[in-house]
Short mmCIF file of C-alpha atoms in Angstrom, two decimals:
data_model
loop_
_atom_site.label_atom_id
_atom_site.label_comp_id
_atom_site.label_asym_id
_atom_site.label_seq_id
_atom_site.Cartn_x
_atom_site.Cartn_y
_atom_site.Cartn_z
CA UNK A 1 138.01 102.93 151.44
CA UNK A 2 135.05 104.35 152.71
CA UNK A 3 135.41 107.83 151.58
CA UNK A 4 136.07 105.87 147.46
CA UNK A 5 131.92 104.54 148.12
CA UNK A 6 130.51 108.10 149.54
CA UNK A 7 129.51 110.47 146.87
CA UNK A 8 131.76 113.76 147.14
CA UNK A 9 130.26 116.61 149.08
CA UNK A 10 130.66 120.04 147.77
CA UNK A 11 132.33 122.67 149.58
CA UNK A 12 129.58 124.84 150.26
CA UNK A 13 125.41 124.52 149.96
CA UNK A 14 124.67 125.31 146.68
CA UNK A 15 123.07 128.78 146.58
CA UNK A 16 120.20 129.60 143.95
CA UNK A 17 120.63 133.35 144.15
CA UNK A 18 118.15 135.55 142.45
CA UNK A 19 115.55 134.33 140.66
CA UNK A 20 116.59 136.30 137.89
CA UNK A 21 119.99 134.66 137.78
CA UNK A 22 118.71 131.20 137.72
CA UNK A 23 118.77 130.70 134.08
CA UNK A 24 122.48 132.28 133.60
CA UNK A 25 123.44 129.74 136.93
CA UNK A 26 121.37 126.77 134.65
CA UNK A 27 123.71 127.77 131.63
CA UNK A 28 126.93 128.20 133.38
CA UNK A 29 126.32 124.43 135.55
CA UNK A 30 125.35 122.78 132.18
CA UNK A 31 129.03 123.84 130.51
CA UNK A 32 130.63 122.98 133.54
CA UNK A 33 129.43 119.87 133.54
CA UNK A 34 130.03 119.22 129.97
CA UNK A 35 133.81 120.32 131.02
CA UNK A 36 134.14 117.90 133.14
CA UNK A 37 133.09 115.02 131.05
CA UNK A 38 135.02 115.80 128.54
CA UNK A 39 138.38 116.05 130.78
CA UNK A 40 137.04 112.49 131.83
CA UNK A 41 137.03 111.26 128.13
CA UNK A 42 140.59 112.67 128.02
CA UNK A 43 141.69 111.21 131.20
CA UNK A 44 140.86 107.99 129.52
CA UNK A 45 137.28 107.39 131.25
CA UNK A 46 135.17 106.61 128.25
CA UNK A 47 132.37 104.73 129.91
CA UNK A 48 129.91 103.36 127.06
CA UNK A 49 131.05 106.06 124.82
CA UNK A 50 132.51 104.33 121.90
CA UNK A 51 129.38 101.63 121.84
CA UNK A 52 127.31 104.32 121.48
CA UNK A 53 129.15 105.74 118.90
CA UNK A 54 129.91 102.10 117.19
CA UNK A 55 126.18 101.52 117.03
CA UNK A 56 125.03 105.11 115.78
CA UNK A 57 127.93 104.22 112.76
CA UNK A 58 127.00 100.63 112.41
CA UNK A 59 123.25 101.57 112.06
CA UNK A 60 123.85 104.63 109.43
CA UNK A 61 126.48 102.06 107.53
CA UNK A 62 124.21 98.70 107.21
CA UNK A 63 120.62 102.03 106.71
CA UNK A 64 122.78 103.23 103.25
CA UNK A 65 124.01 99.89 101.83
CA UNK A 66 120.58 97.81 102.67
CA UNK A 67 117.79 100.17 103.51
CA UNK A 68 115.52 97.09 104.62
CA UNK A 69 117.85 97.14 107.37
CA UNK A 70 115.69 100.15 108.67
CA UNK A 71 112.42 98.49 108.52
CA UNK A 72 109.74 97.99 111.20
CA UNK A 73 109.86 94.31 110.77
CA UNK A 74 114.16 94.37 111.04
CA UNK A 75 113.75 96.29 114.24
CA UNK A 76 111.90 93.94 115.97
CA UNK A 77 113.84 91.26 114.95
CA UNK A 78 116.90 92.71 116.37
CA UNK A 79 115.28 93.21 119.53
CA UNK A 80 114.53 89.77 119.77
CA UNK A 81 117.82 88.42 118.28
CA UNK A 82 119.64 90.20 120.92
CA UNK A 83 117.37 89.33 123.89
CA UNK A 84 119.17 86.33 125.19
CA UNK A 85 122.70 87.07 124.69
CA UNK A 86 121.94 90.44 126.48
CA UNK A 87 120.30 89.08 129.59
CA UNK A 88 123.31 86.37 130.02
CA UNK A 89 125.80 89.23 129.43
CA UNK A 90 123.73 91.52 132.27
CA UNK A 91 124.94 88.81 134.60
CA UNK A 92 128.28 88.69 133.48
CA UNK A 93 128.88 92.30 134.11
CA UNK A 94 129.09 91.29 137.87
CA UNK A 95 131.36 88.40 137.66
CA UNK A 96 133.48 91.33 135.32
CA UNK A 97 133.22 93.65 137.82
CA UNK A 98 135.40 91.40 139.92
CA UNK A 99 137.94 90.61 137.09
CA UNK A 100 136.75 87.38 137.26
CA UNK A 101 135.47 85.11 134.36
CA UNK A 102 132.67 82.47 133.80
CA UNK A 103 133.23 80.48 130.47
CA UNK A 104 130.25 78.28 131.48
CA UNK A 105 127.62 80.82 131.07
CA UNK A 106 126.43 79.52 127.95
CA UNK A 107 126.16 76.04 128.59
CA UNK A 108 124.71 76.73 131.58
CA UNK A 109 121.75 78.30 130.36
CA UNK A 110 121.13 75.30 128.06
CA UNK A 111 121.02 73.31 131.18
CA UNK A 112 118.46 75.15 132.69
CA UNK A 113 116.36 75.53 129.36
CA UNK A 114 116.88 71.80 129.23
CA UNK A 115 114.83 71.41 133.00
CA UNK A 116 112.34 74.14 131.65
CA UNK A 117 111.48 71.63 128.46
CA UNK A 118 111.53 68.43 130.46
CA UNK A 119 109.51 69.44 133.19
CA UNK A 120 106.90 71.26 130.78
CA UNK A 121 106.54 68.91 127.88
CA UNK A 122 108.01 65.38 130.12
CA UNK A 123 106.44 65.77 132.81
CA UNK A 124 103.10 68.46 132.48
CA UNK A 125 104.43 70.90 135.34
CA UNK A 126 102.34 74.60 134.71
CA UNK A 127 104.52 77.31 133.22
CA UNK A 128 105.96 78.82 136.49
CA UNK A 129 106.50 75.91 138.39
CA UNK A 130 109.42 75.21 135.63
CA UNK A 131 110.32 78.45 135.40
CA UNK A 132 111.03 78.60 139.02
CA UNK A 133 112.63 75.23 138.82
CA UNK A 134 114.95 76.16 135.50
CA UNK A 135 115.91 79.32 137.57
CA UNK A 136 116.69 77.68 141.19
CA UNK A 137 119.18 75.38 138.71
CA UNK A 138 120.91 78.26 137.39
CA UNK A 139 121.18 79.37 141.27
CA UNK A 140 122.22 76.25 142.32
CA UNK A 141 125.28 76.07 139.44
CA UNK A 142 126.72 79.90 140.50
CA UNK A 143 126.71 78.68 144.09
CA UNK A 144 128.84 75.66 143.20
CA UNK A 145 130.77 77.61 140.70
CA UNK A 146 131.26 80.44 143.66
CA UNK A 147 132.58 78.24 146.32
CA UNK A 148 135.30 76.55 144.11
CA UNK A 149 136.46 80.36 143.18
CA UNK A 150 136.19 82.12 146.30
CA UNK A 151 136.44 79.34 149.06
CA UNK A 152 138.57 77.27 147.41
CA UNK A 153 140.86 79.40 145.71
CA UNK A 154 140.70 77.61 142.03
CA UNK A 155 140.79 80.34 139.34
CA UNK A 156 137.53 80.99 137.75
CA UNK A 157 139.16 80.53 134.52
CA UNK A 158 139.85 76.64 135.18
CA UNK A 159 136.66 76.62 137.48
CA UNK A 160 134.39 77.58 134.69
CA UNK A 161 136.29 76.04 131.97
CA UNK A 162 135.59 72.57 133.83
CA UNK A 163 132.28 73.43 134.01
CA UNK A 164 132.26 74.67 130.56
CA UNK A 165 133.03 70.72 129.30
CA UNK A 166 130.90 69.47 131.81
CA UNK A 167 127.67 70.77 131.42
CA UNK A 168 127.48 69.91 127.40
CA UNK A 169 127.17 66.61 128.91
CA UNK A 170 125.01 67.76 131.03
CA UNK A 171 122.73 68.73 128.39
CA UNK A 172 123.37 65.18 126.36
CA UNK A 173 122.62 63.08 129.52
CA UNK A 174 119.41 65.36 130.26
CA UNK A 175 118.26 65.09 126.47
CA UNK A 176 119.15 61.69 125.86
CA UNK A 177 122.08 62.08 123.79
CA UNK A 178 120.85 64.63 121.35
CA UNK A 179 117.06 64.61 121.13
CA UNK A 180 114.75 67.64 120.69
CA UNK A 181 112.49 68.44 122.96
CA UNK A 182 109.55 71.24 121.50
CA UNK A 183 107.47 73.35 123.29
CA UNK A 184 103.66 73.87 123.32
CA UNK A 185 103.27 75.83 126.36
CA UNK A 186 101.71 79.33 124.93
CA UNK A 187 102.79 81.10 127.87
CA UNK A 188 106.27 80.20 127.24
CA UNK A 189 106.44 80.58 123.63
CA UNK A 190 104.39 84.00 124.04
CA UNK A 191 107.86 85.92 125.85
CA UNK A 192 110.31 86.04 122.64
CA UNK A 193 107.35 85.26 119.63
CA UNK A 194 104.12 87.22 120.93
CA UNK A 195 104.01 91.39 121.07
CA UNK A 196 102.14 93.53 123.48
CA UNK A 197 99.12 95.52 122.09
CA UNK A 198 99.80 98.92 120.75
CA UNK A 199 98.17 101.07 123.94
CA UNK A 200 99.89 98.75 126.55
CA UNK A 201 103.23 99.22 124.89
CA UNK A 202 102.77 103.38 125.40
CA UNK A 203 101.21 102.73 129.15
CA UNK A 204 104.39 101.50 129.69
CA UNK A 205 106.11 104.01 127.94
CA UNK A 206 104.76 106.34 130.15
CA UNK A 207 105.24 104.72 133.42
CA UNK A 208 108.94 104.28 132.45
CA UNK A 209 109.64 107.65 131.57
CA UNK A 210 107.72 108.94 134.83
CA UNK A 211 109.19 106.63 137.11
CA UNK A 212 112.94 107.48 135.24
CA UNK A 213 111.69 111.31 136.31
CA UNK A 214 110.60 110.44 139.74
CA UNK A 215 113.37 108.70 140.29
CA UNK A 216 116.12 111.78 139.17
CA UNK A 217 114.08 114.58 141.08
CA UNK A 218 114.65 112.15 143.90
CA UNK A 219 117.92 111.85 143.68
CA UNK A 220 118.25 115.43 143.28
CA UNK A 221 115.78 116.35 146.32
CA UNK A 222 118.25 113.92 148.05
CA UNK A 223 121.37 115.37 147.33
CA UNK A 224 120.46 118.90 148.03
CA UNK A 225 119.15 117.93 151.54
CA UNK A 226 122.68 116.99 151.96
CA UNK A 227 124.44 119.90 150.64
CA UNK A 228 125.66 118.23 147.65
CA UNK A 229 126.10 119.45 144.14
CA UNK A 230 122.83 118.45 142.00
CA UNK A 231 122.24 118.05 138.21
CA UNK A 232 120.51 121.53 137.07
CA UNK A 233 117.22 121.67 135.90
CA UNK A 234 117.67 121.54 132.19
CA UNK A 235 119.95 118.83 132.09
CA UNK A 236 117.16 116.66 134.03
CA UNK A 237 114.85 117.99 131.69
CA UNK A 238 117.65 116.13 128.69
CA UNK A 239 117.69 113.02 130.16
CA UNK A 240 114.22 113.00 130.75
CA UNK A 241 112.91 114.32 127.59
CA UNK A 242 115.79 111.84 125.97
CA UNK A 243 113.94 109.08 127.18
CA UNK A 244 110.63 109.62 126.32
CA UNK A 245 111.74 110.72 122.52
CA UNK A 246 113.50 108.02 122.19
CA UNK A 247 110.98 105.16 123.91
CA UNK A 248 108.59 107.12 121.71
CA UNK A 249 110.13 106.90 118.52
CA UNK A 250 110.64 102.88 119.07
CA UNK A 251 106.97 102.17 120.28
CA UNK A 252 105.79 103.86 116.92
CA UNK A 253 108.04 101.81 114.76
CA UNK A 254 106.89 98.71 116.75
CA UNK A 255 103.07 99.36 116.73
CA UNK A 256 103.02 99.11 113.08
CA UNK A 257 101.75 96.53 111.36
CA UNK A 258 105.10 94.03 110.48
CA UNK A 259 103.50 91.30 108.73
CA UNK A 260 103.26 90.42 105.12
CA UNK A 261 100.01 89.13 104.98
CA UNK A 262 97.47 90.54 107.83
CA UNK A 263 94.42 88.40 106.47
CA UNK A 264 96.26 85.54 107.82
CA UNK A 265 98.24 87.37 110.84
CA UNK A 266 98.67 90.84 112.11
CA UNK A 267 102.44 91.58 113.89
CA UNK A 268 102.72 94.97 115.69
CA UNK A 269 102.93 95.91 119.28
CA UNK A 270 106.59 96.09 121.31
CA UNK A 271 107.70 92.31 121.69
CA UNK A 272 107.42 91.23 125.42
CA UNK A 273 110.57 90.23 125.44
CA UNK A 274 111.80 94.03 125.67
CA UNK A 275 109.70 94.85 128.87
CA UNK A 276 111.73 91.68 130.10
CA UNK A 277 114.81 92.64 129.67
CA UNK A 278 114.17 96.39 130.80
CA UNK A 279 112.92 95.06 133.83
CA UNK A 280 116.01 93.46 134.62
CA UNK A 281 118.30 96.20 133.64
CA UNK A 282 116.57 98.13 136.03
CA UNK A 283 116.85 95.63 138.71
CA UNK A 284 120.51 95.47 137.87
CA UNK A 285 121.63 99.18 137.90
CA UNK A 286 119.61 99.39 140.73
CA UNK A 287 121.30 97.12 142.91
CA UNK A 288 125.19 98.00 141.14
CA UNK A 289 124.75 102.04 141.46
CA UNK A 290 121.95 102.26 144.42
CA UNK A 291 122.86 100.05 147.01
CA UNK A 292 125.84 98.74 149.25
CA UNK A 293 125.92 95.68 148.16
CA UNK A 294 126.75 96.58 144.41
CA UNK A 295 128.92 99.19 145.49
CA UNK A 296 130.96 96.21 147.11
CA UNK A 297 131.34 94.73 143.62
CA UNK A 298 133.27 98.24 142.10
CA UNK A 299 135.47 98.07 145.88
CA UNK A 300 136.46 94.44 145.45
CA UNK A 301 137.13 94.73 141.82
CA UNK A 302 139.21 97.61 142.25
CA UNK A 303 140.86 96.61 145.46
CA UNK A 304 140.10 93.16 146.84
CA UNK A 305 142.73 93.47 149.59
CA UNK A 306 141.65 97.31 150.60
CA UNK A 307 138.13 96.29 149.85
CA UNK A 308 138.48 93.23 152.81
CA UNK A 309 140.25 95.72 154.77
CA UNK A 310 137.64 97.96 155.21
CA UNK A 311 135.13 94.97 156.25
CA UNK A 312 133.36 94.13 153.11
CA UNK A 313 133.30 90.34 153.03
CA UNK A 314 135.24 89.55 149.82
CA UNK A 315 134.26 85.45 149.39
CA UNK A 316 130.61 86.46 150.04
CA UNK A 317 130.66 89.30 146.91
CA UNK A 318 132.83 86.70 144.88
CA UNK A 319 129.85 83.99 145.66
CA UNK A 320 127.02 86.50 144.75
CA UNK A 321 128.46 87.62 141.61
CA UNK A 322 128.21 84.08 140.20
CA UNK A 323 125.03 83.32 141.49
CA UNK A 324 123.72 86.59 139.96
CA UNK A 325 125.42 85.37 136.74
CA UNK A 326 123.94 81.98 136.42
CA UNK A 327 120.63 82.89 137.38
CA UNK A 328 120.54 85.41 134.44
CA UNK A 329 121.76 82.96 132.48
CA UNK A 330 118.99 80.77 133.23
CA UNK A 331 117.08 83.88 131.89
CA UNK A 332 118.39 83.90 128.62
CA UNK A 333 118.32 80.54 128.17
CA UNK A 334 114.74 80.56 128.87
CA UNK A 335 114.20 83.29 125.99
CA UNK A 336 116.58 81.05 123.90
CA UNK A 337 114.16 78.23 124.13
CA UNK A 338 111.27 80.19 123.88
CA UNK A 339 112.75 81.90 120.60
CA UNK A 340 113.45 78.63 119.33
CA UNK A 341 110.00 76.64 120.61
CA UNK A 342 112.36 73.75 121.72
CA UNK A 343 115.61 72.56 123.73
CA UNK A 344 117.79 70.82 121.96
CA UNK A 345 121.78 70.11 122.24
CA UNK A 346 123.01 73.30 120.77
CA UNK A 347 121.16 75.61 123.15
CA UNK A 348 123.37 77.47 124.77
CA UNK A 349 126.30 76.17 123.10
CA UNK A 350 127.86 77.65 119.62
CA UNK A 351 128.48 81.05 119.89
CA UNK A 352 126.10 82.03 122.81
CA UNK A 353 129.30 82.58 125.47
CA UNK A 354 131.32 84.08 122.96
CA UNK A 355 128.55 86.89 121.98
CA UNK A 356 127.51 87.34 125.42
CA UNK A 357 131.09 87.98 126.63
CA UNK A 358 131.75 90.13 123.61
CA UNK A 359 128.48 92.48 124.35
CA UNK A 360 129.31 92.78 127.83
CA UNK A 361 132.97 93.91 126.91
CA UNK A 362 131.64 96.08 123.67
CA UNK A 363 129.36 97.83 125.50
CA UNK A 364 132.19 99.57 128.22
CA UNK A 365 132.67 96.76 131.20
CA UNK A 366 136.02 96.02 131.77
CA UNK A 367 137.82 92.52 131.52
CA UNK A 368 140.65 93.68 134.55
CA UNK A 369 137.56 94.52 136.91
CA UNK A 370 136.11 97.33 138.67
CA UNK A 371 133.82 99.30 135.91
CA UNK A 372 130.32 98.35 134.33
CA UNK A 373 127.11 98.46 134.42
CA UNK A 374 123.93 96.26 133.45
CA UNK A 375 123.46 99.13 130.63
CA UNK A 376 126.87 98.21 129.23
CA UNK A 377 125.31 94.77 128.50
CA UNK A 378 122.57 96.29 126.75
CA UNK A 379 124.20 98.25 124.53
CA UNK A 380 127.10 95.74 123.63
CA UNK A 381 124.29 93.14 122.61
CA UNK A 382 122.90 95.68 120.54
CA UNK A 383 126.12 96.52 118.30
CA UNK A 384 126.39 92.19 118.48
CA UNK A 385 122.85 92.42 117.09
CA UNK A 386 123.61 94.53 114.55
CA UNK A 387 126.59 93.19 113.11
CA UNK A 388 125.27 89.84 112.93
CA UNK A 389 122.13 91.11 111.72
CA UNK A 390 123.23 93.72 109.13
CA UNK A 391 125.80 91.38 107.62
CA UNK A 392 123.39 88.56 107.44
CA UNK A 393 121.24 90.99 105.10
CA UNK A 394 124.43 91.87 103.23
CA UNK A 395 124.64 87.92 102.37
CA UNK A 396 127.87 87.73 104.13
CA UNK A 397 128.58 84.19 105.30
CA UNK A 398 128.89 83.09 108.97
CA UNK A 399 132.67 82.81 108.71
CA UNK A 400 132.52 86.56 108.40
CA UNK A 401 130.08 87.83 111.13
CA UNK A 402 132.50 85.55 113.19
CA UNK A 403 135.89 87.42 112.28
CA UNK A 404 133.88 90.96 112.18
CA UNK A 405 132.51 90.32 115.98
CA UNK A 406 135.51 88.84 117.15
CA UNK A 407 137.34 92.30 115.65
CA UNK A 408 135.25 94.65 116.87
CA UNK A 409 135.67 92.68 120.45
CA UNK A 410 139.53 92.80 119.88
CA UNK A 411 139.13 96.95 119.34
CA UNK A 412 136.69 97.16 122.55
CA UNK A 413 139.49 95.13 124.56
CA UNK A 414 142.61 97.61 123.29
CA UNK A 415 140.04 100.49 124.01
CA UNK A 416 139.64 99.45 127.19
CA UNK A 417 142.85 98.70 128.12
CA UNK A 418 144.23 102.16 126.80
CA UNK A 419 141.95 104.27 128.66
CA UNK A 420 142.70 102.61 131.84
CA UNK A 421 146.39 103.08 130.90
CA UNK A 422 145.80 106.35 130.23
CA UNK A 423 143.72 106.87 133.40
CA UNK A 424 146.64 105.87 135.36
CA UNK A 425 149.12 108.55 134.07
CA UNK A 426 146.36 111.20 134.95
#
């Protein structure tokens, strides 16, 4: 068990050799390594693969028929559409990496939007104070939900299905019965309506793109102090130069101007809501790829029995994944009701679970446990985004965003469930 958490070492210190050879060694690492991932993809290991492709073929699809659909004012909007559903669906990766559901994720985050509203507009507490408040609930609700699964032995599925039913009226009681409550605080409202000024949003371009770089010579400089096999230079320089294209190409599309009438309102600048959410997906793949305690989540969800045997405290991981879970999905339910400038019943509720679920599962984790990652939520909630949004500028009714979603979940589930088939006969 330990030897499946401990990165393979390579037979022998890699040697650099002449400096002349260095850029034939580059070349020859480079196809190598493109070998070996595509064996992977044929031994049924296809990662985040087909949501990639799914969105690239979604976007070019909904860019011919509406070409609006491309617009700097679209973009932003799908950024902010997604938002919620994609930080709910980061916590659900863990509780998935487990093989383990939570069906109360949705209504969950309604109840702790519901404490944000009523301590900020009911009761006058600042901004953070209900923040921290509407956060320690969701905390409170994956420790409860936890215990029952792990210490108790009930299967999450009736655990959270209970809890499913029972916070809705949770949310009644708390809104007495249906009433709306709006909010005024500007800091609030500011996370999923308000944009960050054109030069901040490329200062933080740049500090993501040189801490990404930092971080990969790091690992690198790590690895070969160890004697381990390292990524060559120019694929570094891919990944790296990747990023920055790519975070450059969306901070120019953002930081133009997006509104129809600028007298009255100007609307450009990357959305806060984005450094939000890339905040947390870097807290998240940091702590699942980067420490022992997420590798623990990939050993119980692959093994619980070896993963107990080799002293890895299975009812503690089992706890923490669904406190991790509902505290994210106090998150998103706090960009919900910022999004929507009140609480009311419905928050959380409708389809929230069901698109959350469905990005998580799009974007590559797997429903029988042991693979994801807080990217896979990302890019799930973006091909969720799309479809919803692209059909809605089709004209296509509800009814069919609901059956197209719901197929394109169906396909991610088969997907999934052939490669791992497949990675089993290999």
């Amino acid at each position: 068990m330990t030897a499946a958490l401990t990165p393979e070492r390579s037979e022998t210190p890699a040697d650099p050799g002449p400096p002349g050879k260095n850029a034939a060694n580059g070349a020859t690492r480079l196809r190598s390594i493109a070998r070996a991932y595509v064996d992977r993809v044929r031994g049924g290991e296809l990662g985040a693969l087909p949501a990639v492709l799914g969105l690239i073929v979604l976007c070019i699809f909904f860019a011919v028929l509406r070409p609006v659909f491309l617009s700097e004012l679209n973009f932003a909007n799908l950024l902010t559409q997604g938002a919620g559903s994609i930080v709910i669906a980061m916590g659900l990766v863990f509780v998935l990496l487990l093989g383990e559901i939570d069906l109360s994720a949705g209504y969950a985050s309604g109840v702790c939007a519901a404490v944000l509203a009523i301590l900020l507009t009911d009761n006058g507490w600042p901004w953070y104070g209900a923040v921290g408040a509407a956060i320690l609930t969701g905390t409170v609700i994956g420790l409860l939900l936890g215990v029952l699964v792990a210490k108790m032995g009930i299967p999450s599925f009736v655990v959270t299905l209970a809890a499913f039913l029972g916070f809705q009226g949770i949310v009644l009681m708390l809104l007495k019965e249906g009433t709306n409550i709006s909010i005024q605080d500007r800091t609030i409202l500011a996370v999923a309506n308000n944009n960050l000024s054109p030069a901040l949003g490329w200062v933080l371009l740049a500090l993501s793109v040189a801490g990404y770089a930092a971080i990969q010579f790091r690992q690198n400089r790590n690895r070969a102090q160890r004697s381990l096999t390292t990524a060559p230079p120019a694929l570094l320089a891919v990944r790296i130069g990747g990023l920055a294209v790519l975070g450059a190409v969306a901070v120019q599309l953002l930081n133009q101007e997006r509104s129809r009438n600028v007298v009255v309102d100007s609307l450009k600048g990357v959305p806060i809501v984005v450094p939000v959410v890339v905040v947390l997906l870097v807290a998240g793949t940091f702590v699942l790829q980067r420490t022992s305690f997420g590798l623990h989540f990939y050993a119980v969800g692959g093994n619980a029995e070896a993963a107990r045997r080799a002293g890895i405290n299975v009812a503690a991981i089992r706890v923490a994944a669904f406190v991790i879970c509902s505290s994210l999905a106090a998150v998103g339910g706090i960009i919900a009701a910022s999004r929507g400038n009140s609480v009311d019943p419905n928050t959380g509720g409708s389809n929230v679970l069901l698109l959350a679920v469905g990005a998580a599962v799009i974007g590559g984790t797997s429903l029988f446990g042991g693979r994801g990652r807080a990217m896979d939520a990302v890019l799930g909630g973006m091909v969720v985004a799309v479809i919803q949004n692209g059909m809605g500028l089709m004209g296509y009714s509800s009814g069919v965003k609901y059956a197209v979603t719901g197929s394109v979940l169906l396909v991610a589930a088969g997907i999934d469930a052939l490669s791992r088939r497949r990675s089993a006969q290999r």
